[in-house]
Amino acid sequence: MKRLLYISTARSPLRPSELDALLTRSRKANAAADVTGLLVVGGRRFLQVLEGPEQAVTATYERITRDPRHFALVKLHDKEVATRSFPSWAMGFEQGGVAVASASLEEQVNAIVAPIADPTLRAYFTGFAKTHTSA
Ligand SMILES: Cc1cc2nc3c(=O)[nH]c(=O)nc-3n(C[C@H](O)[C@H](O)[C@H](O)COP(=O)(O)O)c2cc1C
């Protein structure tokens, strides 16, 4: 089982209908590939966790990196894990906050996840950003 977390930037902000279409398509493909995860969208930033069988996560991420709707993907985490953090979400969604582009990666992640109500979920993301910055 593999977990991969990345942050990226949208070429232009997605309209709600475009985001809906992206989530619907992603959930269908992820369910078929046994991939689960969570997408946080804040301003022009995407923060996404993908979990599942190694091959499935790698193939999904490769497809996502080629998607012209975003660019500047930065992997925050890419590891073998024993269990999933989001077992029941083919692709969960959280509305995120807007980060200042000039801020550090850790500060940007903090700003994006700030509106998430669940403190455990918020800490999940800020923890990864910390690990990445100090690595
Ligand atoms: C921010 C973002 C997140 C995405 N997440 C997923 C995802 O979790 N699963 C997925 O299959 N496609 C996801 N996509 C869509 C893929 O990039 C791609 O458009 C889709 O899989 C269809 O690929 P295809 O046209 O090569 O079949 C995402 C795209 C973006 C921009």
Short mmCIF file of N, CA, C and O and ligand atoms in Angstrom, two decimals:
data_model
loop_
_atom_site.label_atom_id
_atom_site.label_comp_id
_atom_site.label_asym_id
_atom_site.label_seq_id
_atom_site.Cartn_x
_atom_site.Cartn_y
_atom_site.Cartn_z
N MET A 1 0.85 -1.20 0.00
CA MET A 1 0.00 0.00 0.00
C MET A 1 0.88 1.25 0.00
O MET A 1 1.85 1.31 0.74
N LYS A 2 0.51 2.18 -0.86
CA LYS A 2 1.32 3.39 -1.00
C LYS A 2 0.48 4.63 -0.69
O LYS A 2 -0.71 4.66 -1.01
N ARG A 3 1.13 5.64 -0.08
CA ARG A 3 0.45 6.93 0.13
C ARG A 3 1.29 8.02 -0.51
O ARG A 3 2.51 8.07 -0.30
N LEU A 4 0.64 8.86 -1.29
CA LEU A 4 1.34 9.94 -1.96
C LEU A 4 0.57 11.25 -1.73
O LEU A 4 -0.66 11.27 -1.83
N LEU A 5 1.31 12.28 -1.38
CA LEU A 5 0.70 13.58 -1.12
C LEU A 5 1.43 14.63 -1.95
O LEU A 5 2.66 14.63 -1.98
N TYR A 6 0.68 15.47 -2.64
CA TYR A 6 1.34 16.53 -3.42
C TYR A 6 0.54 17.82 -3.34
O TYR A 6 -0.63 17.83 -2.95
N ILE A 7 1.24 18.90 -3.71
CA ILE A 7 0.59 20.21 -3.82
C ILE A 7 0.84 20.69 -5.25
O ILE A 7 1.88 20.37 -5.84
N SER A 8 -0.14 21.38 -5.83
CA SER A 8 0.04 21.89 -7.19
C SER A 8 -0.72 23.20 -7.34
O SER A 8 -1.43 23.63 -6.44
N THR A 9 -0.58 23.82 -8.51
CA THR A 9 -1.20 25.11 -8.77
C THR A 9 -2.06 25.01 -10.03
O THR A 9 -1.58 24.53 -11.07
N ALA A 10 -3.30 25.48 -9.93
CA ALA A 10 -4.20 25.47 -11.08
C ALA A 10 -3.78 26.53 -12.08
O ALA A 10 -3.31 27.61 -11.69
N ARG A 11 -3.88 26.23 -13.38
CA ARG A 11 -3.59 27.25 -14.41
C ARG A 11 -4.56 28.41 -14.23
O ARG A 11 -4.19 29.56 -14.29
N SER A 12 -5.84 28.08 -14.03
CA SER A 12 -6.81 29.11 -13.65
C SER A 12 -7.78 28.43 -12.69
O SER A 12 -7.99 27.22 -12.77
N PRO A 13 -8.35 29.19 -11.74
CA PRO A 13 -9.22 28.56 -10.74
C PRO A 13 -10.36 27.79 -11.41
O PRO A 13 -10.91 28.25 -12.40
N LEU A 14 -10.68 26.61 -10.88
CA LEU A 14 -11.76 25.80 -11.45
C LEU A 14 -13.11 26.37 -11.04
O LEU A 14 -13.31 26.75 -9.89
N ARG A 15 -14.03 26.43 -12.01
CA ARG A 15 -15.41 26.80 -11.67
C ARG A 15 -16.03 25.64 -10.91
O ARG A 15 -15.59 24.49 -11.08
N PRO A 16 -17.07 25.91 -10.08
CA PRO A 16 -17.69 24.82 -9.31
C PRO A 16 -18.12 23.64 -10.20
O PRO A 16 -17.95 22.49 -9.81
N SER A 17 -18.63 23.93 -11.39
CA SER A 17 -19.07 22.84 -12.28
C SER A 17 -17.88 22.03 -12.78
O SER A 17 -17.97 20.81 -12.95
N GLU A 18 -16.75 22.69 -12.99
CA GLU A 18 -15.53 21.99 -13.44
C GLU A 18 -14.98 21.12 -12.32
O GLU A 18 -14.51 20.01 -12.55
N LEU A 19 -15.03 21.64 -11.10
CA LEU A 19 -14.57 20.88 -9.94
C LEU A 19 -15.46 19.65 -9.73
O LEU A 19 -14.97 18.55 -9.47
N ASP A 20 -16.78 19.86 -9.88
CA ASP A 20 -17.72 18.74 -9.75
C ASP A 20 -17.41 17.64 -10.75
O ASP A 20 -17.40 16.46 -10.41
N ALA A 21 -17.16 18.04 -11.99
CA ALA A 21 -16.86 17.07 -13.05
C ALA A 21 -15.56 16.33 -12.74
O ALA A 21 -15.47 15.11 -12.92
N LEU A 22 -14.57 17.07 -12.26
CA LEU A 22 -13.27 16.46 -11.93
C LEU A 22 -13.44 15.43 -10.81
O LEU A 22 -12.90 14.32 -10.89
N LEU A 23 -14.23 15.79 -9.79
CA LEU A 23 -14.44 14.87 -8.66
C LEU A 23 -15.23 13.64 -9.08
O LEU A 23 -14.90 12.52 -8.70
N THR A 24 -16.26 13.84 -9.88
CA THR A 24 -17.08 12.70 -10.34
C THR A 24 -16.23 11.71 -11.13
O THR A 24 -16.26 10.50 -10.88
N ARG A 25 -15.43 12.25 -12.05
CA ARG A 25 -14.59 11.39 -12.89
C ARG A 25 -13.52 10.69 -12.04
O ARG A 25 -13.23 9.51 -12.22
N SER A 26 -12.92 11.46 -11.13
CA SER A 26 -11.87 10.90 -10.28
C SER A 26 -12.41 9.79 -9.39
O SER A 26 -11.78 8.75 -9.23
N ARG A 27 -13.59 10.01 -8.82
CA ARG A 27 -14.17 9.01 -7.91
C ARG A 27 -14.46 7.71 -8.66
O ARG A 27 -14.24 6.63 -8.11
N LYS A 28 -14.91 7.83 -9.88
CA LYS A 28 -15.22 6.64 -10.68
C LYS A 28 -13.93 5.87 -10.98
O LYS A 28 -13.85 4.66 -10.76
N ALA A 29 -12.92 6.59 -11.44
CA ALA A 29 -11.64 5.95 -11.79
C ALA A 29 -10.96 5.39 -10.55
O ALA A 29 -10.42 4.28 -10.57
N ASN A 30 -11.01 6.13 -9.45
CA ASN A 30 -10.34 5.69 -8.21
C ASN A 30 -11.03 4.45 -7.64
O ASN A 30 -10.35 3.52 -7.18
N ALA A 31 -12.36 4.44 -7.67
CA ALA A 31 -13.09 3.28 -7.15
C ALA A 31 -12.71 2.03 -7.95
O ALA A 31 -12.48 0.96 -7.38
N ALA A 32 -12.58 2.18 -9.25
CA ALA A 32 -12.22 1.04 -10.11
C ALA A 32 -10.79 0.57 -9.84
O ALA A 32 -10.48 -0.60 -10.00
N ALA A 33 -9.92 1.49 -9.43
CA ALA A 33 -8.50 1.17 -9.23
C ALA A 33 -8.16 0.91 -7.75
O ALA A 33 -7.00 0.72 -7.41
N ASP A 34 -9.15 0.94 -6.88
CA ASP A 34 -8.96 0.74 -5.44
C ASP A 34 -8.12 1.87 -4.81
O ASP A 34 -7.37 1.66 -3.87
N VAL A 35 -8.25 3.08 -5.39
CA VAL A 35 -7.53 4.25 -4.87
C VAL A 35 -8.50 5.08 -4.03
O VAL A 35 -9.66 5.23 -4.40
N THR A 36 -8.02 5.55 -2.88
CA THR A 36 -8.83 6.42 -2.03
C THR A 36 -8.02 7.69 -1.73
O THR A 36 -6.82 7.74 -2.03
N GLY A 37 -8.66 8.70 -1.16
CA GLY A 37 -7.91 9.90 -0.84
C GLY A 37 -8.76 11.11 -0.58
O GLY A 37 -9.98 11.01 -0.37
N LEU A 38 -8.10 12.26 -0.62
CA LEU A 38 -8.76 13.53 -0.30
C LEU A 38 -8.14 14.64 -1.13
O LEU A 38 -6.92 14.70 -1.28
N LEU A 39 -9.00 15.50 -1.65
CA LEU A 39 -8.54 16.67 -2.40
C LEU A 39 -8.98 17.93 -1.66
O LEU A 39 -10.16 18.09 -1.33
N VAL A 40 -8.02 18.82 -1.38
CA VAL A 40 -8.32 20.10 -0.77
C VAL A 40 -8.04 21.17 -1.83
O VAL A 40 -6.94 21.21 -2.39
N VAL A 41 -9.04 22.01 -2.10
CA VAL A 41 -8.86 23.07 -3.09
C VAL A 41 -8.97 24.41 -2.40
O VAL A 41 -9.99 24.74 -1.79
N GLY A 42 -7.88 25.20 -2.47
CA GLY A 42 -7.87 26.53 -1.87
C GLY A 42 -7.31 27.53 -2.85
O GLY A 42 -6.13 27.45 -3.22
N GLY A 43 -8.15 28.44 -3.34
CA GLY A 43 -7.71 29.39 -4.36
C GLY A 43 -7.22 28.62 -5.57
O GLY A 43 -7.94 27.79 -6.11
N ARG A 44 -5.98 28.88 -5.97
CA ARG A 44 -5.43 28.16 -7.14
C ARG A 44 -4.62 26.94 -6.73
O ARG A 44 -3.96 26.33 -7.56
N ARG A 45 -4.66 26.60 -5.44
CA ARG A 45 -3.85 25.46 -4.98
C ARG A 45 -4.66 24.18 -4.83
O ARG A 45 -5.80 24.21 -4.35
N PHE A 46 -4.04 23.09 -5.21
CA PHE A 46 -4.59 21.77 -4.95
C PHE A 46 -3.66 21.06 -3.98
O PHE A 46 -2.44 21.11 -4.15
N LEU A 47 -4.24 20.39 -2.99
CA LEU A 47 -3.49 19.57 -2.06
C LEU A 47 -4.22 18.22 -2.09
O LEU A 47 -5.41 18.18 -1.83
N GLN A 48 -3.50 17.16 -2.46
CA GLN A 48 -4.21 15.88 -2.64
C GLN A 48 -3.43 14.72 -2.04
O GLN A 48 -2.20 14.66 -2.15
N VAL A 49 -4.15 13.82 -1.40
CA VAL A 49 -3.60 12.55 -0.90
C VAL A 49 -4.18 11.44 -1.76
O VAL A 49 -5.39 11.40 -1.99
N LEU A 50 -3.32 10.54 -2.22
CA LEU A 50 -3.75 9.34 -2.96
C LEU A 50 -3.23 8.13 -2.20
O LEU A 50 -2.04 8.10 -1.84
N GLU A 51 -4.09 7.15 -1.97
CA GLU A 51 -3.68 5.93 -1.27
C GLU A 51 -4.20 4.71 -2.01
O GLU A 51 -5.28 4.76 -2.59
N GLY A 52 -3.44 3.63 -1.92
CA GLY A 52 -3.90 2.39 -2.55
C GLY A 52 -2.75 1.52 -2.97
O GLY A 52 -1.60 1.78 -2.61
N PRO A 53 -3.04 0.48 -3.78
CA PRO A 53 -1.98 -0.40 -4.26
C PRO A 53 -0.93 0.43 -5.02
O PRO A 53 -1.30 1.36 -5.77
N GLU A 54 0.32 0.11 -4.80
CA GLU A 54 1.45 0.85 -5.38
C GLU A 54 1.26 1.22 -6.86
O GLU A 54 1.36 2.39 -7.23
N GLN A 55 0.96 0.19 -7.67
CA GLN A 55 0.83 0.41 -9.12
C GLN A 55 -0.30 1.37 -9.44
O GLN A 55 -0.18 2.22 -10.32
N ALA A 56 -1.40 1.22 -8.72
CA ALA A 56 -2.60 2.03 -8.98
C ALA A 56 -2.34 3.49 -8.63
O ALA A 56 -2.71 4.40 -9.37
N VAL A 57 -1.66 3.72 -7.49
CA VAL A 57 -1.37 5.09 -7.07
C VAL A 57 -0.37 5.73 -8.04
O VAL A 57 -0.55 6.88 -8.46
N THR A 58 0.65 4.98 -8.43
CA THR A 58 1.66 5.50 -9.36
C THR A 58 1.01 5.86 -10.69
O THR A 58 1.25 6.95 -11.22
N ALA A 59 0.17 4.98 -11.21
CA ALA A 59 -0.47 5.23 -12.51
C ALA A 59 -1.41 6.44 -12.42
O ALA A 59 -1.45 7.28 -13.33
N THR A 60 -2.16 6.53 -11.32
CA THR A 60 -3.08 7.67 -11.14
C THR A 60 -2.30 8.97 -11.06
O THR A 60 -2.63 9.95 -11.72
N TYR A 61 -1.22 8.97 -10.27
CA TYR A 61 -0.42 10.19 -10.11
C TYR A 61 0.21 10.60 -11.44
O TYR A 61 0.24 11.79 -11.77
N GLU A 62 0.68 9.63 -12.21
CA GLU A 62 1.28 9.96 -13.51
C GLU A 62 0.26 10.62 -14.43
O GLU A 62 0.57 11.57 -15.13
N ARG A 63 -0.97 10.12 -14.39
CA ARG A 63 -2.03 10.75 -15.19
C ARG A 63 -2.30 12.17 -14.70
O ARG A 63 -2.46 13.09 -15.50
N ILE A 64 -2.33 12.32 -13.39
CA ILE A 64 -2.61 13.64 -12.80
C ILE A 64 -1.51 14.64 -13.16
O ILE A 64 -1.79 15.80 -13.46
N THR A 65 -0.23 14.19 -13.16
CA THR A 65 0.88 15.11 -13.47
C THR A 65 0.77 15.62 -14.91
O THR A 65 1.24 16.72 -15.20
N ARG A 66 0.17 14.82 -15.80
CA ARG A 66 0.06 15.24 -17.21
C ARG A 66 -1.16 16.13 -17.45
O ARG A 66 -1.36 16.60 -18.56
N ASP A 67 -1.97 16.35 -16.43
CA ASP A 67 -3.20 17.12 -16.59
C ASP A 67 -2.88 18.61 -16.77
O ASP A 67 -2.26 19.21 -15.89
N PRO A 68 -3.28 19.19 -17.90
CA PRO A 68 -2.93 20.60 -18.16
C PRO A 68 -3.66 21.60 -17.28
O PRO A 68 -3.34 22.79 -17.31
N ARG A 69 -4.62 21.13 -16.47
CA ARG A 69 -5.34 22.08 -15.61
C ARG A 69 -4.50 22.57 -14.43
O ARG A 69 -4.86 23.51 -13.75
N HIS A 70 -3.37 21.91 -14.18
CA HIS A 70 -2.50 22.39 -13.09
C HIS A 70 -1.04 22.17 -13.47
O HIS A 70 -0.72 21.53 -14.46
N PHE A 71 -0.14 22.75 -12.66
CA PHE A 71 1.30 22.64 -12.91
C PHE A 71 2.04 22.78 -11.58
O PHE A 71 1.40 22.95 -10.53
N ALA A 72 3.37 22.74 -11.66
CA ALA A 72 4.23 22.90 -10.48
C ALA A 72 3.85 21.94 -9.35
O ALA A 72 3.67 22.33 -8.20
N LEU A 73 3.74 20.66 -9.70
CA LEU A 73 3.42 19.66 -8.67
C LEU A 73 4.66 19.43 -7.79
O LEU A 73 5.76 19.26 -8.32
N VAL A 74 4.46 19.46 -6.49
CA VAL A 74 5.54 19.16 -5.54
C VAL A 74 5.06 18.03 -4.65
O VAL A 74 4.04 18.15 -3.97
N LYS A 75 5.80 16.92 -4.67
CA LYS A 75 5.46 15.79 -3.80
C LYS A 75 5.86 16.12 -2.38
O LYS A 75 7.01 16.50 -2.13
N LEU A 76 4.92 16.01 -1.44
CA LEU A 76 5.24 16.27 -0.04
C LEU A 76 5.54 14.96 0.69
O LEU A 76 6.14 14.96 1.76
N HIS A 77 5.11 13.85 0.10
CA HIS A 77 5.21 12.57 0.79
C HIS A 77 4.93 11.46 -0.23
O HIS A 77 4.06 11.60 -1.07
N ASP A 78 5.69 10.37 -0.14
CA ASP A 78 5.52 9.25 -1.06
C ASP A 78 6.09 8.02 -0.36
O ASP A 78 7.29 7.81 -0.39
N LYS A 79 5.24 7.24 0.30
CA LYS A 79 5.74 6.16 1.15
C LYS A 79 4.84 4.92 1.13
O LYS A 79 3.64 5.01 0.89
N GLU A 80 5.45 3.80 1.45
CA GLU A 80 4.73 2.57 1.72
C GLU A 80 4.03 2.73 3.06
O GLU A 80 4.65 3.20 4.02
N VAL A 81 2.76 2.37 3.14
CA VAL A 81 2.06 2.42 4.43
C VAL A 81 1.29 1.12 4.64
O VAL A 81 0.95 0.42 3.67
N ALA A 82 1.01 0.82 5.90
CA ALA A 82 0.28 -0.42 6.22
C ALA A 82 -1.22 -0.22 6.08
O ALA A 82 -1.94 -1.13 5.66
N THR A 83 -1.69 0.97 6.44
CA THR A 83 -3.13 1.22 6.41
C THR A 83 -3.44 2.56 5.75
O THR A 83 -2.60 3.46 5.71
N ARG A 84 -4.67 2.68 5.28
CA ARG A 84 -5.11 3.93 4.65
C ARG A 84 -5.57 4.93 5.70
O ARG A 84 -6.16 4.54 6.71
N SER A 85 -5.37 6.21 5.40
CA SER A 85 -5.92 7.26 6.26
C SER A 85 -7.36 7.60 5.85
O SER A 85 -8.14 8.08 6.66
N PHE A 86 -7.69 7.37 4.57
CA PHE A 86 -9.02 7.72 4.06
C PHE A 86 -9.67 6.53 3.36
O PHE A 86 -9.95 6.59 2.16
N PRO A 87 -9.90 5.44 4.11
CA PRO A 87 -10.37 4.20 3.47
C PRO A 87 -11.73 4.31 2.80
O PRO A 87 -12.01 3.58 1.86
N SER A 88 -12.57 5.24 3.25
CA SER A 88 -13.94 5.23 2.72
C SER A 88 -14.20 6.31 1.67
O SER A 88 -15.34 6.49 1.24
N TRP A 89 -13.15 7.04 1.26
CA TRP A 89 -13.36 8.10 0.27
C TRP A 89 -12.65 7.79 -1.04
O TRP A 89 -11.43 7.84 -1.12
N ALA A 90 -13.42 7.51 -2.10
CA ALA A 90 -12.82 7.33 -3.44
C ALA A 90 -12.10 8.61 -3.83
O ALA A 90 -11.09 8.57 -4.51
N MET A 91 -12.62 9.74 -3.39
CA MET A 91 -11.90 11.02 -3.37
C MET A 91 -12.73 12.00 -2.60
O MET A 91 -13.72 12.55 -3.09
N GLY A 92 -12.34 12.22 -1.33
CA GLY A 92 -13.03 13.18 -0.49
C GLY A 92 -12.69 14.58 -0.95
O GLY A 92 -11.74 14.78 -1.72
N PHE A 93 -13.47 15.55 -0.51
CA PHE A 93 -13.20 16.94 -0.91
C PHE A 93 -13.35 17.87 0.29
O PHE A 93 -14.27 17.73 1.08
N GLU A 94 -12.43 18.81 0.40
CA GLU A 94 -12.53 19.85 1.42
C GLU A 94 -12.24 21.19 0.75
O GLU A 94 -11.32 21.30 -0.06
N GLN A 95 -13.04 22.18 1.11
CA GLN A 95 -12.79 23.54 0.62
C GLN A 95 -11.66 24.15 1.44
O GLN A 95 -11.74 24.17 2.67
N GLY A 96 -10.61 24.57 0.78
CA GLY A 96 -9.46 25.12 1.49
C GLY A 96 -9.41 26.63 1.44
O GLY A 96 -10.26 27.27 0.82
N GLY A 97 -8.41 27.19 2.11
CA GLY A 97 -8.21 28.63 2.13
C GLY A 97 -7.16 29.04 1.11
O GLY A 97 -6.52 28.21 0.49
N VAL A 98 -6.99 30.36 0.97
CA VAL A 98 -6.07 30.88 -0.03
C VAL A 98 -4.72 31.19 0.60
O VAL A 98 -4.63 31.85 1.63
N ALA A 99 -3.66 30.69 -0.03
CA ALA A 99 -2.31 30.90 0.48
C ALA A 99 -1.62 32.02 -0.29
O ALA A 99 -1.90 32.22 -1.47
N VAL A 100 -0.74 32.74 0.38
CA VAL A 100 0.07 33.76 -0.29
C VAL A 100 1.15 33.02 -1.07
O VAL A 100 1.85 32.17 -0.53
N ALA A 101 1.26 33.36 -2.36
CA ALA A 101 2.18 32.61 -3.25
C ALA A 101 3.63 32.70 -2.79
O ALA A 101 4.42 31.78 -3.01
N SER A 102 4.00 33.79 -2.15
CA SER A 102 5.40 33.99 -1.76
C SER A 102 5.75 33.28 -0.44
O SER A 102 6.91 33.23 -0.06
N ALA A 103 4.74 32.75 0.24
CA ALA A 103 4.98 32.10 1.54
C ALA A 103 5.73 30.78 1.34
O ALA A 103 5.76 30.23 0.24
N SER A 104 6.33 30.28 2.41
CA SER A 104 7.03 29.00 2.34
C SER A 104 5.99 27.89 2.11
O SER A 104 4.80 28.10 2.35
N LEU A 105 6.48 26.75 1.68
CA LEU A 105 5.58 25.62 1.42
C LEU A 105 4.78 25.27 2.67
O LEU A 105 3.57 25.04 2.60
N GLU A 106 5.45 25.26 3.81
CA GLU A 106 4.76 24.93 5.06
C GLU A 106 3.67 25.95 5.37
O GLU A 106 2.54 25.58 5.74
N GLU A 107 3.97 27.23 5.18
CA GLU A 107 2.97 28.28 5.43
C GLU A 107 1.81 28.18 4.44
O GLU A 107 0.65 28.41 4.80
N GLN A 108 2.12 27.82 3.22
CA GLN A 108 1.06 27.67 2.21
C GLN A 108 0.12 26.52 2.58
O GLN A 108 -1.10 26.66 2.51
N VAL A 109 0.70 25.40 2.99
CA VAL A 109 -0.14 24.25 3.39
C VAL A 109 -1.00 24.65 4.59
O VAL A 109 -2.20 24.38 4.63
N ASN A 110 -0.40 25.35 5.55
CA ASN A 110 -1.16 25.80 6.73
C ASN A 110 -2.35 26.67 6.33
O ASN A 110 -3.45 26.51 6.86
N ALA A 111 -2.13 27.58 5.38
CA ALA A 111 -3.21 28.49 4.95
C ALA A 111 -4.29 27.72 4.19
O ALA A 111 -5.49 27.97 4.37
N ILE A 112 -3.88 26.77 3.36
CA ILE A 112 -4.85 26.01 2.57
C ILE A 112 -5.76 25.18 3.48
O ILE A 112 -6.97 25.12 3.27
N VAL A 113 -5.18 24.57 4.51
CA VAL A 113 -5.99 23.68 5.36
C VAL A 113 -6.67 24.41 6.52
O VAL A 113 -7.49 23.80 7.23
N ALA A 114 -6.38 25.70 6.70
CA ALA A 114 -6.93 26.45 7.84
C ALA A 114 -8.46 26.35 7.97
O ALA A 114 -8.97 26.22 9.07
N PRO A 115 -9.24 26.42 6.86
CA PRO A 115 -10.70 26.35 7.01
C PRO A 115 -11.25 24.95 7.32
O PRO A 115 -12.45 24.83 7.59
N ILE A 116 -10.43 23.91 7.27
CA ILE A 116 -10.93 22.57 7.55
C ILE A 116 -11.33 22.47 9.02
O ILE A 116 -10.54 22.78 9.91
N ALA A 117 -12.59 22.07 9.25
CA ALA A 117 -13.14 22.10 10.62
C ALA A 117 -12.49 21.05 11.53
O ALA A 117 -12.28 21.31 12.71
N ASP A 118 -12.20 19.88 10.99
CA ASP A 118 -11.68 18.77 11.79
C ASP A 118 -10.19 18.99 12.11
O ASP A 118 -9.35 18.95 11.22
N PRO A 119 -9.85 19.22 13.39
CA PRO A 119 -8.45 19.52 13.75
C PRO A 119 -7.49 18.36 13.45
O PRO A 119 -6.33 18.59 13.12
N THR A 120 -7.98 17.13 13.55
CA THR A 120 -7.13 15.96 13.26
C THR A 120 -6.75 15.95 11.78
O THR A 120 -5.60 15.69 11.42
N LEU A 121 -7.73 16.27 10.95
CA LEU A 121 -7.50 16.31 9.51
C LEU A 121 -6.53 17.45 9.15
O LEU A 121 -5.62 17.28 8.34
N ARG A 122 -6.70 18.59 9.79
CA ARG A 122 -5.80 19.73 9.56
C ARG A 122 -4.37 19.36 9.92
O ARG A 122 -3.43 19.59 9.18
N ALA A 123 -4.24 18.73 11.11
CA ALA A 123 -2.90 18.36 11.60
C ALA A 123 -2.23 17.34 10.69
O ALA A 123 -1.01 17.33 10.54
N TYR A 124 -3.04 16.49 10.08
CA TYR A 124 -2.54 15.49 9.14
C TYR A 124 -1.72 16.17 8.04
O TYR A 124 -0.60 15.78 7.75
N PHE A 125 -2.28 17.22 7.46
CA PHE A 125 -1.61 17.92 6.36
C PHE A 125 -0.44 18.77 6.83
O PHE A 125 0.61 18.78 6.21
N THR A 126 -0.62 19.49 7.93
CA THR A 126 0.46 20.38 8.38
C THR A 126 1.67 19.54 8.81
O THR A 126 2.79 19.95 8.63
N GLY A 127 1.41 18.35 9.32
CA GLY A 127 2.49 17.45 9.70
C GLY A 127 3.36 17.07 8.51
O GLY A 127 4.58 17.09 8.59
N PHE A 128 2.72 16.79 7.37
CA PHE A 128 3.48 16.43 6.17
C PHE A 128 4.28 17.62 5.65
O PHE A 128 5.39 17.46 5.17
N ALA A 129 3.69 18.81 5.72
CA ALA A 129 4.39 19.99 5.21
C ALA A 129 5.63 20.24 6.05
O ALA A 129 6.68 20.61 5.53
N LYS A 130 5.55 20.03 7.35
CA LYS A 130 6.67 20.21 8.27
C LYS A 130 7.80 19.24 7.92
O LYS A 130 8.95 19.62 7.82
N THR A 131 7.42 17.97 7.77
CA THR A 131 8.41 16.94 7.46
C THR A 131 9.16 17.32 6.18
O THR A 131 10.36 17.21 6.10
N HIS A 132 8.39 17.80 5.21
CA HIS A 132 8.97 18.11 3.92
C HIS A 132 9.97 19.27 4.03
O HIS A 132 11.07 19.22 3.49
N THR A 133 9.56 20.32 4.75
CA THR A 133 10.41 21.52 4.84
C THR A 133 11.69 21.24 5.61
O THR A 133 12.73 21.80 5.30
N SER A 134 11.59 20.37 6.61
CA SER A 134 12.78 20.11 7.43
C SER A 134 13.66 19.03 6.80
O SER A 134 14.76 18.79 7.24
N ALA A 135 13.15 18.38 5.76
CA ALA A 135 13.91 17.25 5.15
C ALA A 135 15.09 17.77 4.31
O ALA A 135 15.07 18.90 3.84
C1 LIG B 1 -6.07 18.45 -8.95
C2 LIG B 1 -6.45 17.24 -9.74
C3 LIG B 1 -6.75 16.05 -9.08
C4 LIG B 1 -7.11 14.90 -9.78
N1 LIG B 1 -7.37 13.76 -9.11
C5 LIG B 1 -7.65 12.63 -9.79
C6 LIG B 1 -7.88 11.41 -9.11
O1 LIG B 1 -7.85 11.32 -7.88
N2 LIG B 1 -8.14 10.30 -9.85
C7 LIG B 1 -8.19 10.35 -11.21
O2 LIG B 1 -8.43 9.32 -11.84
N3 LIG B 1 -8.01 11.50 -11.88
C8 LIG B 1 -7.73 12.64 -11.20
N4 LIG B 1 -7.56 13.81 -11.88
C9 LIG B 1 -7.85 13.85 -13.33
C10 LIG B 1 -6.72 13.31 -14.15
O3 LIG B 1 -5.70 14.26 -14.21
C11 LIG B 1 -7.24 13.00 -15.56
O4 LIG B 1 -7.82 14.13 -16.12
C12 LIG B 1 -8.30 11.91 -15.55
O5 LIG B 1 -7.83 10.83 -14.80
C13 LIG B 1 -8.64 11.43 -16.94
O6 LIG B 1 -7.49 11.01 -17.56
P1 LIG B 1 -7.52 10.52 -19.09
O7 LIG B 1 -8.12 11.67 -19.86
O8 LIG B 1 -6.07 10.28 -19.42
O9 LIG B 1 -8.37 9.31 -19.08
C14 LIG B 1 -7.19 14.96 -11.20
C15 LIG B 1 -6.88 16.16 -11.86
C16 LIG B 1 -6.52 17.29 -11.15
C17 LIG B 1 -6.22 18.56 -11.87
#
